[in-house]
XYZ file of C-alpha atoms in Angstrom:
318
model
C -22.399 20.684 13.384
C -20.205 18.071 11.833
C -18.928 19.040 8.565
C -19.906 16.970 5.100
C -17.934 16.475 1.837
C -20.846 19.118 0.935
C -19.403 22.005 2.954
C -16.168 21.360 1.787
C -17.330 21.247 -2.051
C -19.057 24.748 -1.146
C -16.494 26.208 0.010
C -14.029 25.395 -3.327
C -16.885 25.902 -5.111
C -16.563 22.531 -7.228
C -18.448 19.573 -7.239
C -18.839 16.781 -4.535
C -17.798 14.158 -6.838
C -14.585 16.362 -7.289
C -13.920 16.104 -3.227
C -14.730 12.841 -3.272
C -12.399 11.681 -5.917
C -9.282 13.797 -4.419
C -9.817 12.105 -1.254
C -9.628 8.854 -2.318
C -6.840 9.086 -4.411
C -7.929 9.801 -7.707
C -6.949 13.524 -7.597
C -4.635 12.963 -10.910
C -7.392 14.307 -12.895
C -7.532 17.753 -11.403
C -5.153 20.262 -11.236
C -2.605 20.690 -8.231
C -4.265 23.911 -6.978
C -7.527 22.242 -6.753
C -6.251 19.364 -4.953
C -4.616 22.041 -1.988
C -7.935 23.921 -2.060
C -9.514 21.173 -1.118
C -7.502 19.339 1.088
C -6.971 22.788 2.933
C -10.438 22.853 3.345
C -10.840 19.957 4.718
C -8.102 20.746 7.618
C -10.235 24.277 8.087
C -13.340 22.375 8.194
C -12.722 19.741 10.426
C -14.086 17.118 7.945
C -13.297 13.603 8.575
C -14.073 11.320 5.058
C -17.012 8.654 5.803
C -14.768 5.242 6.458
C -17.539 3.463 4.634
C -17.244 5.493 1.685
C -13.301 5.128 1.335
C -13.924 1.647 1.956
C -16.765 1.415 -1.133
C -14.419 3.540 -2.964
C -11.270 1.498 -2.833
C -12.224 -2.056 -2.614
C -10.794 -2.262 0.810
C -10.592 -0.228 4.165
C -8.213 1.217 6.127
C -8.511 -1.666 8.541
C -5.461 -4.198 9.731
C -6.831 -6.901 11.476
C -4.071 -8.831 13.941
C -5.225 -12.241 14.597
C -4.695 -13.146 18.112
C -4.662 -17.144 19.104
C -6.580 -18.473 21.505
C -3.999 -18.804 23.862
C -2.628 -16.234 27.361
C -2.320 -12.638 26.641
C 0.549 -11.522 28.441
C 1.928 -7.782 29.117
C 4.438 -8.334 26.309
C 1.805 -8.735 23.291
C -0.373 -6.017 24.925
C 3.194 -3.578 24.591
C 3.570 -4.852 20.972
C -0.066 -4.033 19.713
C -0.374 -0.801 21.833
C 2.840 0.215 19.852
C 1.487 -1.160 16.719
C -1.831 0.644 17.226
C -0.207 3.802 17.477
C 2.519 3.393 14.330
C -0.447 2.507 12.128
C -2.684 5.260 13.063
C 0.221 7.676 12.445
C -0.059 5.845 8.841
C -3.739 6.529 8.620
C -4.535 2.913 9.061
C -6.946 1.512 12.047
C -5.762 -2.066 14.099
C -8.108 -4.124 14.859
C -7.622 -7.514 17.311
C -9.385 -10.291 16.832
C -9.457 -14.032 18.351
C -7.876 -16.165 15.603
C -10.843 -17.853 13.288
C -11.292 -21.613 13.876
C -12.788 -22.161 10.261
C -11.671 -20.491 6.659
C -15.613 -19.928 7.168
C -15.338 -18.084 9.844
C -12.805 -15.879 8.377
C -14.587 -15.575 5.185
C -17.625 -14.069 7.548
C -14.795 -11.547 8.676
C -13.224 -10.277 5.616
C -16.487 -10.143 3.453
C -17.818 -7.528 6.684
C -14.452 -5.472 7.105
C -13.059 -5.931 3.592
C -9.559 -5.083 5.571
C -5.864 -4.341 3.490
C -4.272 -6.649 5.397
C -4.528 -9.680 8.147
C -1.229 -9.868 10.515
C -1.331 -13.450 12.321
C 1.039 -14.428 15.229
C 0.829 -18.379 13.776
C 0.832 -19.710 9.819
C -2.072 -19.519 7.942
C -3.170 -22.517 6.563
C -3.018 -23.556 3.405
C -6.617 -23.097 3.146
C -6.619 -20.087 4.737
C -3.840 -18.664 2.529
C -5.721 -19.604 -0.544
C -9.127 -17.690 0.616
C -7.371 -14.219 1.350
C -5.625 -14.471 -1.860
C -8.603 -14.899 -3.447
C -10.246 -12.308 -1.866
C -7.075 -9.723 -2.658
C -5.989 -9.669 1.304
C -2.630 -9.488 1.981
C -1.449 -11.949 4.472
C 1.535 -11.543 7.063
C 2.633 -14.515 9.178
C 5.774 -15.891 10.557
C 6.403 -18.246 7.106
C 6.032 -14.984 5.236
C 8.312 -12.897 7.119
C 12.082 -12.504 7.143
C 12.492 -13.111 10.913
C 13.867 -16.761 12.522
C 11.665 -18.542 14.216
C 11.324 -16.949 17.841
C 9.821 -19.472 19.569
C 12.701 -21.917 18.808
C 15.315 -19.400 20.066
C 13.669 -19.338 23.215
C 13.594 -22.949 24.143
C 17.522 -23.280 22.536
C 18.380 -20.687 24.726
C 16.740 -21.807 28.013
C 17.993 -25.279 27.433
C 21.569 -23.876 26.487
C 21.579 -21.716 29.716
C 20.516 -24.436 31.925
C 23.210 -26.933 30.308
C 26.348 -24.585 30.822
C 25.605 -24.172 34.157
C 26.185 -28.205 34.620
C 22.720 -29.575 34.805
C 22.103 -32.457 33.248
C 18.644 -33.772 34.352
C 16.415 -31.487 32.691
C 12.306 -30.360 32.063
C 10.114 -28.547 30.044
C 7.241 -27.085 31.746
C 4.138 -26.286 29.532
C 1.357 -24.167 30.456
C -1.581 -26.623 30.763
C -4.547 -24.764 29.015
C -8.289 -25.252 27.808
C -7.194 -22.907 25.045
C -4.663 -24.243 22.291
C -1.282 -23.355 22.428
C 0.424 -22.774 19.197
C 3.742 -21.469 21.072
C 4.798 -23.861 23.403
C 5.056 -26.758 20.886
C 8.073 -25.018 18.703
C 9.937 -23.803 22.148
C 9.870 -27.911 23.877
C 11.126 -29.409 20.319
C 13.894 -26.642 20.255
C 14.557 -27.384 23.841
C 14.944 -31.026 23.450
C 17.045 -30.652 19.958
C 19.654 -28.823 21.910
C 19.307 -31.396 25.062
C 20.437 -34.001 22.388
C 22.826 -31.804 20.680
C 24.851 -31.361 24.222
C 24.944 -35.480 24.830
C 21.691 -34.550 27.618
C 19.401 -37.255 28.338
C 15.720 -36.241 26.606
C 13.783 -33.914 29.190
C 10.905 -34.597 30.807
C 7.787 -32.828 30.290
C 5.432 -31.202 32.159
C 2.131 -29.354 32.065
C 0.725 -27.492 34.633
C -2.047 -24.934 35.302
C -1.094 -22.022 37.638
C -2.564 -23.579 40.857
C -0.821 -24.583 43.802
C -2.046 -28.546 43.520
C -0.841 -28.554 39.937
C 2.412 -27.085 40.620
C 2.833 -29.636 43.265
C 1.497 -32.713 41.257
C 4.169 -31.328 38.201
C 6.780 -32.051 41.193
C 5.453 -35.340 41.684
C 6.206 -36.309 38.405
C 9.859 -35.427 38.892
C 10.043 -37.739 41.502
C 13.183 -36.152 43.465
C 14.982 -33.118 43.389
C 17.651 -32.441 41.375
C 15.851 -31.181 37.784
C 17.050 -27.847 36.263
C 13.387 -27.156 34.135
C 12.632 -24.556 30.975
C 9.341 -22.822 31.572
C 6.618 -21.681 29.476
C 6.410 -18.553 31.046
C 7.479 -16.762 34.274
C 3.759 -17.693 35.321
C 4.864 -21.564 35.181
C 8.326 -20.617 36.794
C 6.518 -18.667 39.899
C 3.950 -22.056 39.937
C 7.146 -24.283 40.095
C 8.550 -22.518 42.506
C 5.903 -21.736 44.844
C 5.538 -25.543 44.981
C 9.333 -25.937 45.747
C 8.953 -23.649 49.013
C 6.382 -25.667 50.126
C 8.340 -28.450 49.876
C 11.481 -27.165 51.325
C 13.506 -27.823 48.062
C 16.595 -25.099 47.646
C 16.028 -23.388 44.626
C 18.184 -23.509 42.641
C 19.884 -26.933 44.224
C 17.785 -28.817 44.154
C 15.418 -27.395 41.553
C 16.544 -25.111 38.635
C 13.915 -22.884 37.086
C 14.078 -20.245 34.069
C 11.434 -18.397 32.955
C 10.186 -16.411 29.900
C 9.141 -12.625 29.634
C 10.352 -11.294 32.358
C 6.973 -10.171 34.291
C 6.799 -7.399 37.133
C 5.906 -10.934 39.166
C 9.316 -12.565 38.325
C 11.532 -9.942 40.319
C 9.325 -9.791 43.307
C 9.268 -14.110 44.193
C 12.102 -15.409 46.302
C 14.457 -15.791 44.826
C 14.023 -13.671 41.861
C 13.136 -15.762 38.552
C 15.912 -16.385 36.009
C 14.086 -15.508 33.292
C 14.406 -13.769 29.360
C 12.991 -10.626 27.783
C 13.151 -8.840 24.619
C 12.694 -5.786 23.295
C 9.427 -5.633 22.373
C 9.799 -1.966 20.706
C 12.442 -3.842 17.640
C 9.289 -6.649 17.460
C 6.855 -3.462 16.627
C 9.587 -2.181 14.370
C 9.839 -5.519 12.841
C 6.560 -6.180 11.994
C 5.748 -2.909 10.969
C 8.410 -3.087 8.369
C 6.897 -6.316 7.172
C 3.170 -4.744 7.203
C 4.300 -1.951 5.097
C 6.410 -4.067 2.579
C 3.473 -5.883 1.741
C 1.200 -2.819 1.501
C 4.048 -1.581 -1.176
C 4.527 1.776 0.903
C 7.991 1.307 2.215
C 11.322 0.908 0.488
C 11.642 -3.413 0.344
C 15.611 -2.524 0.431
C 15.983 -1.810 4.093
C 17.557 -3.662 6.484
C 15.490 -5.426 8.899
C 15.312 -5.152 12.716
C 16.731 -8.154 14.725
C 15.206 -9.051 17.406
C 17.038 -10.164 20.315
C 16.583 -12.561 23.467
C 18.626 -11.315 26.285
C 18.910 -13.706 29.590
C 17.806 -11.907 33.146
C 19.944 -13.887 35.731
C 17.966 -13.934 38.710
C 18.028 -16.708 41.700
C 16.538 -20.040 40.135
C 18.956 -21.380 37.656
């Protein structure tokens, strides 16, 4: 049998409106020993408090939802949220994914029917946006509301740095060409082409490229000749790009450069193995749970926060 806020009130012997207010927080108004009675037997009992109750109870639930965009779901984000999944259960509070909302509508739909504390997106709310979970008491967490630079940035500065102290001077940026919109590769090409111009390096060209063979290829086409060092989307692009460039009979990396991003399983097994960068995706968890729980008000807003570094995996291609 499962147990009910009932069975515990019987066996305190006090009131179900007294269990039900020392569960959800409200347990000022009785004495300490009646708040350990109960919550003792509770642990005895095996009683787990109705979700929809706390929920009607508080105003909210216990629910975080992370707003995923409609973009690829790689290894690395599935590391982060498994993490995160686990941290905020330890913290009594339940993740929840979701596919980012196209409309304020749409989101309206979703907090009216989960009522959550708190919405964590990987992108900026808009202003719209921002203005309809205020108003419905949601706390919001994005990248403009966080203390953390601009990842996305880094990595194209980085690749592009990389590629330019090793001499090359004709340069790409290879996008991952998508049904789905992209709201990460934009930030990383405009970082990669600020420090192209800040080096005295000619603008890059751009690419875009689904991970087929014949768009690999055609990408190469529109280099015309060999002799391009190119910054990747991801190590998916890279492996595309190079793939083409066996076919082809280029020398990788003479006669084309490639670095990746993420550093996949797939990037250590091609031939040669993909330049490529990683991070550690345990300080991003670490990170963003420090945010969560400043803005939740249930950690300390003085500590320090977690950097998150980029670290470059020299492989074969660059």
């Amino acid at each position: 049998m499962i147990a009910t806020s009932q069975d515990v009130a019987d066996r305190v012997g006090v009131s179900r409106s007294t269990v039900s207010q020392i569960l959800n927080g409200r347990g000022e108004h009785f004495s300490a020993r009646t708040r350990e009675r109960v919550h003792r037997a509770v642990a005895e009992l095996g009683y787990e408090p109705s979700a929809a109750g706390r929920t009607l109870a508080k105003g909210s639930s216990d629910i975080v939802i992370a707003l995923i965009p409609d973009t690829t779901f790689g290894g690395n984000l599935q590391d982060i949220y498994g993490a995160l999944t686990d941290e905020l259960s330890r913290r009594g509070l339940i993740l929840v994914l979701r596919l980012a909302t196209h409309t304020s509508t749409a989101l309206d739909r979703l907090l009216i029917g989960m009522k959550p504390r708190a919405i964590l997106s990987l992108t900026p709310f808009s202003d719209e946006d921002a203005r309809l979970l205020e108003r419905r008491g949601v706390k919001a967490i994005d990248p403009g509301r966080t203390s953390r630079p601009d990842a996305n940035a880094e990595i194209g500065t980085l690749q592009a740095r990389h590629l330019i102290e090793r001499g090359y001077r004709r340069l790409a940026y290879a996008h991952l060409r998508d049904a789905r919109a992209d709201p990460f590769g934009g930030p990383r090409e405009r970082a990669f082409v600020a420090e192209c111009h800040a080096h005295g390096v000619d603008g890059p060209r751009t690419l875009a490229l689904g991970i087929t063979a014949e768009d690999a290829s055609a990408a190469l086409d529109e280099l015309g000749e060999p002799g391009f060092a190119v910054g990747c989307y991801n190590d998916d692009v890279a492996t595309a790009l190079l793939h083409a460039a066996s076919l082809r009979k280029w020398r990788v990396p003479r006669d084309l450069a490639l670095i990746g991003m993420d550093h996949t399983p797939l990037s250590r097994l091609t031939t040669p193995p993909l330049t490529t960068m990683e991070y550690d995706t345990s300080a991003v968890t670490e990170e963003t749970i420090r945010t969560l729980l400043f803005h939740l008000d249930e950690t300390e807003t003085g500590r320090d926060r977690t950097e998150v570094r980029f670290q470059l995996i020299e492989g074969g291609t660059a």
